[in-house]
């Protein structure tokens, strides 16, 4: 773990050396100071010359100046180092999150993931800002002062030793407890964020049901749990601070009395006495530091552990080493004996065989929950099949790179996600860096041009969460424009128009028909009127594919499709 933490220092060796070197010199100065004072009192002062006092003042000034510079270096560059490391880790965490698959996001709460990238790394950064230097310095001055105390006067030094077992006991008793506590606290912050995200994200539903008090109650549950964990952490900290304070002051008092007794008995010089008291101070300072270390280190360790857990999570869908980059596939899709189960374990698809010829339009109909969306999610490898294989143009999709595979597939779903930004940026999401003409052309083909003409700032109108609200139909047109721009050979329409009113649906259908021209199209719809012109209709239910064929043929067969059709059209055969 420690080795891994330090691996993040590798790019900043020079900075670390500067920082560390300054810390060591500052530590040595701190140790030398009491000895210099003893020399001054016992040797120089008795000479009775006033110039010596001036000289000592000048020397002191020089020491302070050097110390100030050293501390400035440690403070500033230590933070530069810490912030750089924090930035590197945050980038790595975010990039890794982007790589993880749908399965991971199914199983993790957004609030927790946000905490990983924000709060956790802040705490790790807190340790990285001159933490290791501080730690080394503390140990160095502690041991150094200890040795010097024994050299100066072993009787007095023996008194200070009693503080060592107290400290050892404290660190071993509270250290691990604190780490656990901070870890728990991190979990609480994650729960917190998830709660807020849920309540705020769903605020319109909350208000519609007038359930604000219910949400507040749920939130207060998290709030109190957080409070309890935090209070426990601070109780531990207070106990350790108090024990540290009392034991160190007790030692100081004993040293003072015993030292005075030795001076009176002529066994210790005045200089030796003063220097010893200063040494005790140098010796005790790192001990005081232990309490602050008890706060920041366990926090940092807990944060770092969560960070490494995240980046060690292997994406369950990854490119094979020999994966090929495909482009301009013609779109011959074959599902061969495909089975699939989500993490819940229940088999959703079993033994699906389906071949779709390039350019063909195949509709999939069936009851909700039958697995239609799941089937479509397997094609771009959002999930991998549990058994069987899917191939495009005869190549197993697992032998293609994910990026190139997905570049060949356009998906329009029921919910269109608009990013915060301009309409232009939202359309260009289909092809980053597309020219203005290409964007306008795609918009025209998606019949967005009339919408754009009416918007206050045209293509530059801000949409998304805090922008102009587009209607459901307009959002679908943005999704369609994205795909026109992307221009993939394969198209998946998953209930693209199901949420729209009939008139809007009809209008969008025309754009979709145009979009699917010359592309292999997989269309899922529950309004049968929208898919009766498909080359083939595949009827599925929980058991798998029930029947398949063109509209007229399936009607004539009077099976599942004809049954569904009657249910929707009240028995009146729809003119084709
Ligand atoms: P359809 O699109 O035909 O309505 P889906 O493919 O969405 O059906 O869902 C098929 C089954 O898989 C349902 O029982 C659903 O509850 C389940 N399911 C869908 N998505 C997930 C998921 N991400 N994790 C676990 N189960 C899921
Ligand atoms: Mg669905």
Coordinates of C-alpha atoms and ligand atoms in Angstrom, one line a residue:
X1 CA 0.0 0.0 0.0
X2 CA 2.7 2.5 1.1
X3 CA 4.8 1.5 -1.9
X4 CA 1.9 2.1 -4.2
X5 CA 1.2 5.4 -2.6
X6 CA 4.8 6.5 -3.2
X7 CA 4.6 5.4 -6.8
X8 CA 2.5 8.6 -7.4
X9 CA 5.6 10.6 -6.4
X10 CA 7.6 9.2 -9.3
X11 CA 6.9 12.1 -11.7
X12 CA 7.9 14.6 -9.1
X13 CA 11.2 13.3 -7.8
X14 CA 12.9 16.7 -8.1
X15 CA 10.2 18.5 -6.2
X16 CA 10.1 15.8 -3.5
X17 CA 13.9 15.9 -3.1
X18 CA 13.8 19.7 -2.6
X19 CA 10.9 19.4 -0.2
X20 CA 12.4 16.5 1.7
X21 CA 15.9 17.9 1.8
X22 CA 14.5 21.2 3.2
X23 CA 12.5 19.4 5.9
X24 CA 15.6 17.4 7.0
X25 CA 17.8 20.5 7.3
X26 CA 15.0 22.3 9.2
X27 CA 14.9 19.3 11.5
X28 CA 18.7 19.4 12.1
X29 CA 18.6 23.1 12.9
X30 CA 15.8 22.4 15.4
X31 CA 18.0 19.8 17.1
X32 CA 21.1 21.9 17.1
X33 CA 19.4 24.9 18.6
X34 CA 19.3 23.7 22.3
X35 CA 23.0 22.7 22.1
X36 CA 23.9 26.2 20.8
X37 CA 22.0 27.7 23.7
X38 CA 23.8 25.6 26.2
X39 CA 27.1 26.6 24.7
X40 CA 26.1 30.3 24.8
X41 CA 25.1 30.2 28.5
X42 CA 27.9 28.0 29.8
X43 CA 30.8 29.1 27.7
X44 CA 30.3 32.5 26.0
X45 CA 28.2 34.3 28.6
X46 CA 30.7 33.8 31.5
X47 CA 33.3 35.7 29.4
X48 CA 31.3 38.8 30.3
X49 CA 31.7 40.5 26.9
X50 CA 28.7 42.5 25.5
X51 CA 29.8 41.9 21.9
X52 CA 29.1 38.3 22.4
X53 CA 25.5 39.0 23.1
X54 CA 25.3 40.9 19.8
X55 CA 27.0 38.1 18.0
X56 CA 24.5 35.6 19.5
X57 CA 21.7 37.9 18.3
X58 CA 23.1 38.0 14.8
X59 CA 23.5 34.2 14.8
X60 CA 19.9 33.8 16.0
X61 CA 18.6 36.1 13.2
X62 CA 20.5 34.0 10.6
X63 CA 19.0 30.8 12.0
X64 CA 15.5 32.2 11.9
X65 CA 16.0 33.5 8.3
X66 CA 17.2 30.1 7.1
X67 CA 14.4 28.4 9.0
X68 CA 11.8 30.7 7.5
X69 CA 13.1 29.9 4.0
X70 CA 13.2 26.2 4.6
X71 CA 9.7 26.2 6.1
X72 CA 8.4 28.3 3.2
X73 CA 9.8 25.7 0.8
X74 CA 8.3 22.8 2.7
X75 CA 4.9 24.5 2.9
X76 CA 4.6 25.8 -0.6
X77 CA 6.3 23.0 -2.6
X78 CA 4.8 20.4 -0.3
X79 CA 1.4 21.6 -1.4
X80 CA 2.4 21.8 -5.0
X81 CA 3.4 18.2 -4.7
X82 CA 0.2 17.2 -2.9
X83 CA -2.0 19.0 -5.3
X84 CA -0.2 17.5 -8.3
X85 CA -0.6 14.0 -6.9
X86 CA -4.3 14.6 -6.1
X87 CA -4.9 15.8 -9.7
X88 CA -3.1 12.8 -11.1
X89 CA -5.2 10.4 -9.0
X90 CA -8.4 12.2 -9.8
X91 CA -7.7 12.0 -13.5
X92 CA -7.0 8.3 -13.2
X93 CA -10.2 7.7 -11.2
X94 CA -12.4 9.6 -13.7
X95 CA -10.8 7.9 -16.7
X96 CA -11.2 4.6 -15.1
X97 CA -14.8 5.2 -14.3
X98 CA -15.4 6.0 -17.9
X99 CA -14.0 2.6 -18.9
X100 CA -16.2 0.6 -16.6
X101 CA -19.2 -1.2 -18.1
X102 CA -22.9 -1.0 -17.6
X103 CA -22.8 -3.9 -15.2
X104 CA -20.6 -1.8 -12.8
X105 CA -22.9 1.2 -13.0
X106 CA -25.9 -1.1 -12.4
X107 CA -24.3 -2.1 -9.1
X108 CA -23.0 1.2 -7.8
X109 CA -24.8 4.3 -6.6
X110 CA -24.0 7.5 -8.4
X111 CA -23.6 9.4 -5.1
X112 CA -20.9 7.0 -4.0
X113 CA -19.1 7.3 -7.3
X114 CA -19.1 11.1 -7.1
X115 CA -17.6 10.8 -3.6
X116 CA -14.8 8.7 -5.0
X117 CA -13.7 11.3 -7.5
X118 CA -14.2 14.3 -5.1
X119 CA -14.0 13.9 -1.3
X120 CA -11.9 10.7 -1.1
X121 CA -9.1 12.2 -3.2
X122 CA -9.3 15.4 -1.3
X123 CA -8.4 13.5 1.9
X124 CA -5.6 11.6 0.1
X125 CA -4.3 14.9 -1.1
X126 CA -4.3 16.2 2.4
X127 CA -1.8 13.5 3.3
X128 CA 0.2 13.9 0.1
X129 CA 0.7 17.7 0.9
X130 CA 4.0 17.3 2.8
X131 CA 2.6 14.3 4.9
X132 CA 5.6 12.0 4.3
X133 CA 8.1 14.8 5.0
X134 CA 6.2 15.8 8.2
X135 CA 6.2 12.2 9.3
X136 CA 9.9 11.7 8.6
X137 CA 10.7 15.0 10.3
X138 CA 8.7 14.1 13.4
X139 CA 10.5 10.7 13.7
X140 CA 13.9 12.3 13.1
X141 CA 13.5 15.0 15.7
X142 CA 11.9 12.6 18.1
X143 CA 14.8 10.2 18.0
X144 CA 17.4 12.9 17.6
X145 CA 16.2 14.8 20.7
X146 CA 16.0 11.5 22.6
X147 CA 19.7 10.7 21.9
X148 CA 20.8 14.3 22.7
X149 CA 18.9 14.2 26.0
X150 CA 20.7 11.1 27.1
X151 CA 24.0 12.7 26.0
X152 CA 23.2 15.8 28.0
X153 CA 22.0 14.1 31.2
X154 CA 21.0 10.5 31.4
X155 CA 19.1 10.9 34.8
X156 CA 16.8 13.5 33.4
X157 CA 16.5 11.6 30.1
X158 CA 15.3 8.5 31.9
X159 CA 12.2 10.5 33.2
X160 CA 11.1 11.3 29.7
X161 CA 11.2 7.6 28.7
X162 CA 7.9 7.0 30.6
X163 CA 6.1 8.9 27.8
X164 CA 7.1 6.3 25.2
X165 CA 4.9 3.3 26.4
X166 CA 2.0 5.8 26.8
X167 CA 2.4 6.9 23.2
X168 CA 2.8 3.4 21.8
X169 CA -0.3 2.3 23.6
X170 CA -2.2 5.3 22.3
X171 CA -1.2 4.8 18.7
X172 CA -1.9 1.1 18.7
X173 CA -5.2 1.5 20.5
X174 CA -6.6 4.4 18.6
X175 CA -4.9 4.3 15.2
X176 CA -6.6 1.4 13.7
X177 CA -9.9 2.4 15.3
X178 CA -9.6 5.8 13.6
X179 CA -8.9 4.3 10.2
X180 CA -12.0 2.1 10.5
X181 CA -14.0 5.1 11.6
X182 CA -13.0 7.3 8.7
X183 CA -13.7 4.5 6.3
X184 CA -17.2 4.3 7.8
X185 CA -17.5 8.0 7.5
X186 CA -16.6 7.9 3.8
X187 CA -19.4 5.4 3.3
X188 CA -21.7 7.7 5.1
X189 CA -20.8 10.6 2.8
X190 CA -21.5 8.4 -0.2
X191 CA -24.9 7.5 1.2
X192 CA -25.5 11.2 1.8
X193 CA -24.7 12.2 -1.8
X194 CA -26.8 9.3 -3.1
X195 CA -29.7 10.5 -1.0
X196 CA -29.4 14.1 -2.1
X197 CA -29.0 13.1 -5.7
X198 CA -32.2 11.0 -5.5
X199 CA -34.3 13.6 -3.8
X200 CA -33.1 16.5 -5.9
X201 CA -33.0 14.5 -9.2
X202 CA -36.6 13.3 -8.5
X203 CA -37.8 16.6 -7.0
X204 CA -40.6 16.9 -9.5
X205 CA -42.0 13.5 -8.4
X206 CA -41.4 14.4 -4.8
X207 CA -43.5 17.5 -5.2
X208 CA -46.2 15.8 -7.3
X209 CA -46.8 13.5 -4.4
X210 CA -46.2 16.2 -1.8
X211 CA -43.7 13.8 -0.2
X212 CA -41.2 16.5 0.9
X213 CA -41.5 15.5 4.6
X214 CA -40.9 11.9 3.7
X215 CA -37.7 12.9 1.8
X216 CA -36.6 15.0 4.7
X217 CA -37.1 12.1 7.0
X218 CA -35.0 9.8 4.8
X219 CA -32.3 12.5 4.6
X220 CA -32.4 13.0 8.4
X221 CA -31.7 9.3 8.8
X222 CA -28.4 9.7 6.8
X223 CA -27.7 12.9 8.5
X224 CA -27.9 11.4 11.9
X225 CA -25.8 8.3 10.9
X226 CA -23.2 10.7 9.6
X227 CA -23.3 12.7 12.9
X228 CA -22.9 9.6 15.0
X229 CA -19.9 8.3 13.0
X230 CA -18.3 11.7 13.1
X231 CA -18.9 12.1 16.8
X232 CA -17.3 8.8 17.5
X233 CA -14.2 9.8 15.5
X234 CA -13.9 13.0 17.4
X235 CA -14.4 11.2 20.8
X236 CA -11.5 9.0 20.0
X237 CA -9.5 12.0 18.9
X238 CA -10.3 14.1 22.0
X239 CA -9.3 11.2 24.2
X240 CA -6.0 10.8 22.5
X241 CA -5.3 14.6 22.6
X242 CA -6.1 14.7 26.3
X243 CA -4.0 11.8 27.2
X244 CA -1.1 13.1 25.1
X245 CA -1.4 16.6 26.7
X246 CA -1.5 15.3 30.3
X247 CA 1.3 12.8 29.9
X248 CA 3.7 15.2 28.1
X249 CA 3.0 18.0 30.6
X250 CA 3.6 15.6 33.4
X251 CA 6.9 14.7 32.0
X252 CA 7.9 18.3 31.5
X253 CA 7.0 19.1 35.1
X254 CA 9.0 16.2 36.5
X255 CA 12.0 17.2 34.3
X256 CA 11.7 20.7 35.6
X257 CA 11.7 19.7 39.3
X258 CA 14.4 17.0 38.9
X259 CA 16.6 19.4 36.8
X260 CA 16.3 22.2 39.4
X261 CA 17.3 19.7 42.0
X262 CA 20.4 18.7 40.0
X263 CA 21.3 22.3 39.4
X264 CA 21.1 23.1 43.1
X265 CA 23.2 20.1 43.8
X266 CA 25.8 21.3 41.3
X267 CA 25.4 18.3 39.1
X268 CA 24.0 20.2 36.1
X269 CA 25.0 23.6 34.6
X270 CA 22.5 26.3 34.0
X271 CA 23.2 26.0 30.3
X272 CA 22.7 22.2 30.5
X273 CA 19.4 22.8 32.3
X274 CA 18.0 25.3 29.8
X275 CA 19.2 23.2 26.9
X276 CA 17.6 20.1 28.3
X277 CA 14.2 21.9 28.7
X278 CA 14.4 23.0 25.1
X279 CA 15.3 19.4 24.0
X280 CA 12.3 18.1 25.9
X281 CA 10.2 20.6 23.9
X282 CA 11.7 19.3 20.6
X283 CA 11.1 15.8 21.8
X284 CA 7.5 16.4 22.7
X285 CA 6.5 18.4 19.6
X286 CA 6.3 15.3 17.3
X287 CA 4.2 13.6 20.0
X288 CA 1.7 16.4 19.8
X289 CA 1.8 15.9 16.1
X290 CA 0.7 12.3 16.5
X291 CA -2.7 13.4 17.4
X292 CA -3.1 15.4 14.2
X293 CA -1.6 12.5 12.3
X294 CA -4.3 10.4 13.9
X295 CA -6.8 12.5 12.1
X296 CA -5.4 13.0 8.7
X297 CA -3.5 9.8 8.1
X298 CA -6.3 7.3 8.7
X299 CA -8.5 9.5 6.6
X300 CA -6.0 9.6 3.8
X301 CA -5.4 5.8 4.1
X302 CA -9.1 5.1 3.9
X303 CA -9.5 7.4 0.9
X304 CA -6.5 5.8 -0.8
X305 CA -7.9 2.4 -0.2
X306 CA -11.2 3.3 -1.8
X307 CA -9.3 4.9 -4.7
X308 CA -7.3 1.8 -5.3
X309 CA -10.4 -0.4 -5.0
X310 CA -11.9 1.7 -7.8
X311 CA -9.0 1.7 -10.1
X312 CA -8.4 -2.0 -9.5
X313 CA -11.9 -2.8 -10.6
X314 CA -11.3 -4.4 -14.0
X315 CA -13.9 -3.4 -16.6
X316 CA -15.8 -6.6 -17.2
X317 CA -15.9 -5.7 -20.9
X318 CA -12.5 -5.0 -22.3
X319 CA -10.9 -5.2 -25.7
X320 CA -9.1 -8.4 -26.6
X321 CA -5.5 -7.9 -27.2
X322 CA -6.0 -8.9 -30.9
X323 CA -9.2 -7.0 -31.3
X324 CA -9.6 -5.5 -34.7
X325 CA -10.7 -2.0 -35.7
X326 CA -13.7 -2.3 -37.9
X327 CA -15.1 0.4 -40.2
X328 CA -17.9 0.6 -42.7
X329 CA -19.4 -2.8 -41.9
X330 CA -22.3 -3.7 -44.2
X331 CA -24.4 -4.8 -41.2
X332 CA -25.1 -8.6 -41.5
X333 CA -26.0 -9.4 -37.9
X334 CA -26.3 -12.9 -36.5
X335 CA -27.4 -13.8 -33.0
X336 CA -26.4 -17.4 -32.5
X337 CA -27.8 -19.3 -29.6
X338 CA -27.5 -16.2 -27.4
X339 CA -28.2 -16.5 -23.7
X340 CA -28.0 -13.7 -21.2
X341 CA -28.5 -13.1 -17.5
X342 CA -28.0 -9.9 -15.4
X343 CA -26.3 -10.0 -12.1
X344 CA -29.6 -10.9 -10.5
X345 CA -29.0 -14.3 -11.9
X346 CA -32.4 -14.8 -13.7
X347 CA -31.9 -15.7 -17.3
X348 CA -33.5 -13.0 -19.5
X349 CA -32.6 -14.4 -22.9
X350 CA -32.0 -18.0 -23.7
X351 CA -31.0 -19.7 -27.0
X352 CA -31.9 -16.8 -29.2
X353 CA -31.1 -17.4 -32.9
X354 CA -31.7 -14.4 -35.2
X355 CA -30.1 -13.5 -38.5
X356 CA -30.6 -10.0 -39.9
X357 CA -29.4 -9.3 -43.4
X358 CA -27.6 -6.1 -44.3
X359 CA -30.0 -3.3 -45.0
X360 CA -33.0 -5.2 -43.6
X361 CA -35.4 -3.7 -41.1
X362 CA -36.4 -6.1 -38.3
X363 CA -39.0 -5.2 -35.7
X364 CA -39.1 -6.8 -32.4
X365 CA -42.4 -6.9 -30.5
X366 CA -43.5 -8.5 -27.4
X367 CA -44.7 -7.8 -23.8
X368 CA -42.8 -5.5 -21.5
X369 CA -40.0 -7.3 -19.7
X370 CA -39.6 -9.9 -22.4
X371 CA -36.0 -8.8 -23.0
X372 CA -36.2 -6.7 -26.1
X373 CA -34.1 -3.8 -24.7
X374 CA -31.6 -6.4 -23.3
X375 CA -31.3 -8.0 -26.7
X376 CA -30.4 -4.6 -28.3
X377 CA -27.9 -3.8 -25.5
X378 CA -25.9 -6.9 -26.4
X379 CA -25.2 -5.7 -29.9
X380 CA -23.0 -2.8 -28.9
X381 CA -21.6 -4.9 -26.1
X382 CA -23.1 -2.9 -23.3
X383 CA -23.2 -6.4 -21.8
X384 CA -21.5 -9.5 -23.0
X385 CA -23.6 -12.6 -23.8
X386 CA -23.5 -15.4 -21.2
X387 CA -23.5 -18.0 -23.9
X388 CA -23.6 -18.1 -27.7
X389 CA -22.2 -15.3 -29.9
X390 CA -23.2 -12.3 -31.9
X391 CA -21.4 -11.5 -35.1
X392 CA -21.5 -8.7 -37.6
X393 CA -20.4 -9.4 -41.2
X394 CA -19.1 -12.7 -39.9
X395 CA -16.9 -11.2 -37.2
X396 CA -17.6 -12.0 -33.5
X397 CA -18.3 -8.6 -31.9
X398 CA -15.9 -9.6 -29.1
X399 CA -13.1 -9.6 -31.6
X400 CA -13.7 -6.0 -32.5
X401 CA -12.5 -3.0 -30.4
X402 CA -15.4 -1.5 -28.5
X403 CA -14.9 1.9 -30.0
X404 CA -15.0 0.8 -33.5
X405 CA -17.9 -1.6 -32.9
X406 CA -19.9 1.2 -31.3
X407 CA -19.0 3.6 -34.2
X408 CA -21.0 1.3 -36.4
X409 CA -24.2 1.4 -34.4
X410 CA -26.6 4.3 -33.8
X411 CA -29.1 4.0 -31.0
X412 CA -32.2 6.0 -30.4
X413 CA -34.0 5.3 -27.1
X414 CA -37.1 6.5 -25.5
X415 CA -35.3 8.9 -23.1
X416 CA -32.9 11.3 -24.8
X417 CA -30.2 12.7 -22.6
X418 CA -29.3 16.2 -23.3
X419 CA -26.0 17.4 -21.9
X420 CA -25.8 20.9 -20.4
X421 CA -24.6 23.0 -23.2
X422 CA -25.7 24.4 -26.5
X423 CA -27.9 22.6 -29.0
X424 CA -25.0 22.6 -31.4
X425 CA -22.8 20.8 -28.9
X426 CA -25.6 18.3 -28.2
X427 CA -26.0 17.5 -31.9
X428 CA -22.3 17.3 -32.4
X429 CA -22.1 14.7 -29.7
X430 CA -22.8 12.3 -32.6
X431 CA -19.6 13.2 -34.3
X432 CA -17.2 15.4 -32.2
X433 CA -15.6 18.2 -34.1
X434 CA -18.2 18.1 -36.9
X435 CA -18.4 21.2 -39.1
X436 CA -21.2 23.7 -38.8
X437 CA -22.5 22.7 -42.3
X438 CA -22.5 19.0 -41.3
X439 CA -24.4 19.9 -38.1
X440 CA -26.9 22.0 -39.9
X441 CA -27.4 19.3 -42.5
X442 CA -28.0 16.7 -39.9
X443 CA -30.4 19.0 -38.1
X444 CA -32.3 19.6 -41.4
X445 CA -32.6 15.9 -42.1
X446 CA -33.9 15.4 -38.6
X447 CA -36.4 18.3 -39.3
X448 CA -34.9 20.3 -36.5
X449 CA -34.3 23.3 -38.7
X450 CA -37.7 24.8 -38.1
X451 CA -37.3 24.3 -34.4
X452 CA -33.9 26.0 -34.5
X453 CA -35.2 28.9 -36.4
X454 CA -37.7 29.6 -33.6
X455 CA -35.2 29.3 -30.8
X456 CA -33.8 32.6 -29.3
X457 CA -30.2 31.9 -30.1
X458 CA -30.6 29.2 -32.8
X459 CA -28.0 26.5 -32.6
X460 CA -26.3 28.3 -29.7
X461 CA -29.4 28.1 -27.5
X462 CA -28.5 26.4 -24.2
X463 CA -30.4 23.2 -23.6
X464 CA -30.1 20.5 -21.0
X465 CA -30.7 20.8 -17.3
X466 CA -30.5 24.6 -17.0
X467 CA -31.4 25.6 -20.6
X468 CA -34.4 25.8 -22.8
X469 CA -36.7 22.9 -22.2
X470 CA -37.2 21.0 -25.5
X471 CA -40.3 18.9 -25.9
X472 CA -40.2 15.1 -26.1
X473 CA -40.5 15.2 -29.9
X474 CA -37.8 17.9 -30.2
X475 CA -35.5 15.8 -28.0
X476 CA -36.0 12.8 -30.3
X477 CA -35.1 14.9 -33.2
X478 CA -31.8 15.9 -31.5
X479 CA -31.2 12.2 -31.0
X480 CA -32.0 11.5 -34.7
X481 CA -29.7 14.4 -35.8
X482 CA -26.9 12.9 -33.8
X483 CA -27.2 9.6 -35.7
X484 CA -27.4 11.3 -39.1
X485 CA -24.2 13.0 -38.2
X486 CA -22.6 9.8 -37.0
X487 CA -23.9 7.9 -40.0
X488 CA -23.5 4.3 -38.9
X489 CA -24.5 1.3 -41.0
X490 CA -26.6 -0.2 -38.1
X491 CA -29.5 1.4 -36.4
X492 CA -31.3 0.5 -33.2
X493 CA -34.6 2.1 -32.4
X494 CA -35.7 1.1 -28.9
X495 CA -39.2 2.5 -28.3
X496 CA -37.9 5.7 -29.8
X497 CA -41.4 7.2 -30.1
X498 CA -43.3 5.4 -27.4
X499 CA -43.5 8.3 -25.1
X500 CA -44.8 10.7 -27.7
X501 CA -48.4 11.6 -28.7
X502 CA -49.7 10.0 -31.8
X503 CA -49.4 13.1 -34.0
X504 CA -45.8 13.7 -32.9
X505 CA -45.0 10.0 -33.3
X506 CA -46.2 10.1 -36.9
X507 CA -44.1 13.1 -37.7
X508 CA -41.0 11.5 -36.1
X509 CA -41.7 8.2 -37.8
X510 CA -41.0 9.9 -41.1
X511 CA -37.6 11.1 -39.9
X512 CA -36.8 7.6 -38.5
X513 CA -37.8 6.0 -41.8
X514 CA -35.4 8.3 -43.6
X515 CA -32.7 7.6 -41.0
X516 CA -33.1 3.9 -41.4
X517 CA -32.7 4.0 -45.2
X518 CA -29.7 2.0 -46.3
X519 CA -29.0 0.8 -42.7
X520 CA -29.6 -2.5 -41.0
X521 CA -32.3 -1.5 -38.6
X522 CA -33.5 -3.2 -35.4
X523 CA -36.7 -1.5 -34.2
X524 CA -38.6 -2.1 -31.0
X525 CA -42.0 -0.7 -30.7
X526 CA -45.1 -1.5 -28.9
X527 CA -47.4 0.4 -31.2
X528 CA -47.7 -2.1 -34.0
X529 CA -48.9 0.5 -36.5
X530 CA -45.4 1.9 -36.5
X531 CA -43.6 -1.3 -37.5
X532 CA -46.0 -3.1 -39.9
X533 CA -43.8 -2.1 -42.9
X534 CA -40.7 -3.8 -41.4
X535 CA -39.2 -6.5 -43.6
X536 CA -39.7 -8.9 -40.8
X537 CA -41.4 -8.8 -37.4
X538 CA -40.0 -11.0 -34.6
X539 CA -42.4 -11.7 -31.8
X540 CA -40.8 -12.5 -28.4
X541 CA -42.0 -13.3 -24.9
X542 CA -40.2 -14.5 -21.8
X543 CA -39.6 -17.9 -23.4
X544 CA -37.8 -16.4 -26.4
X545 CA -38.7 -16.0 -30.1
X546 CA -42.3 -17.1 -30.7
X547 CA -42.7 -16.4 -34.3
X548 CA -41.2 -14.3 -37.1
X549 CA -42.2 -13.1 -40.6
X550 CA -43.6 -10.1 -42.5
X551 CA -46.8 -8.4 -41.2
X552 CA -49.2 -10.0 -43.6
X553 CA -47.8 -13.5 -43.2
X554 CA -48.0 -13.3 -39.4
X555 CA -51.6 -11.9 -39.5
X556 CA -52.6 -14.8 -41.8
X557 CA -50.9 -17.3 -39.4
X558 CA -53.3 -16.1 -36.7
X559 CA -50.7 -16.7 -33.9
X560 CA -49.2 -14.4 -31.2
X561 CA -48.8 -11.5 -33.5
X562 CA -52.3 -11.6 -34.8
X563 CA -53.5 -11.8 -31.2
X564 CA -51.4 -8.7 -30.2
X565 CA -52.7 -7.0 -33.3
X566 CA -56.3 -7.6 -32.4
X567 CA -55.7 -6.4 -28.9
X568 CA -54.4 -3.1 -30.2
X569 CA -56.8 -2.5 -33.1
X570 CA -59.9 -4.0 -31.7
X571 CA -60.2 -6.8 -34.2
X572 CA -60.3 -4.5 -37.2
X573 CA -57.7 -5.6 -39.7
X574 CA -55.6 -2.6 -40.3
X575 CA -55.2 -1.8 -44.0
X576 CA -51.6 -2.2 -44.9
Ligands
LIG1 P1 -38.2 -5.2 -22.5 O1 -37.3 -4.2 -23.2 O2 -38.6 -6.2 -23.3 O3 -39.3 -4.5 -21.8 P2 -35.9 -5.5 -20.8 O4 -34.9 -6.1 -21.7 O5 -35.8 -4.1 -20.4 O6 -37.3 -5.9 -21.3 O7 -35.9 -6.4 -19.4 C1 -35.9 -7.8 -19.4 C2 -35.7 -8.3 -18.0 O8 -34.5 -7.9 -17.5 C3 -36.8 -7.6 -17.1 O9 -37.2 -8.6 -16.2 C4 -36.0 -6.6 -16.3 O10 -36.5 -6.4 -15.0 C5 -34.6 -7.2 -16.3 N1 -33.6 -6.1 -16.4 C6 -33.5 -5.1 -17.3 N2 -32.4 -4.4 -17.1 C7 -31.8 -4.9 -16.0 C8 -30.6 -4.5 -15.3 N3 -29.8 -3.5 -15.7 N4 -30.2 -5.3 -14.3 C9 -31.0 -6.3 -13.9 N5 -32.1 -6.7 -14.5 C10 -32.5 -6.0 -15.6
LIG2 MG1 -37.5 -2.1 -23.3

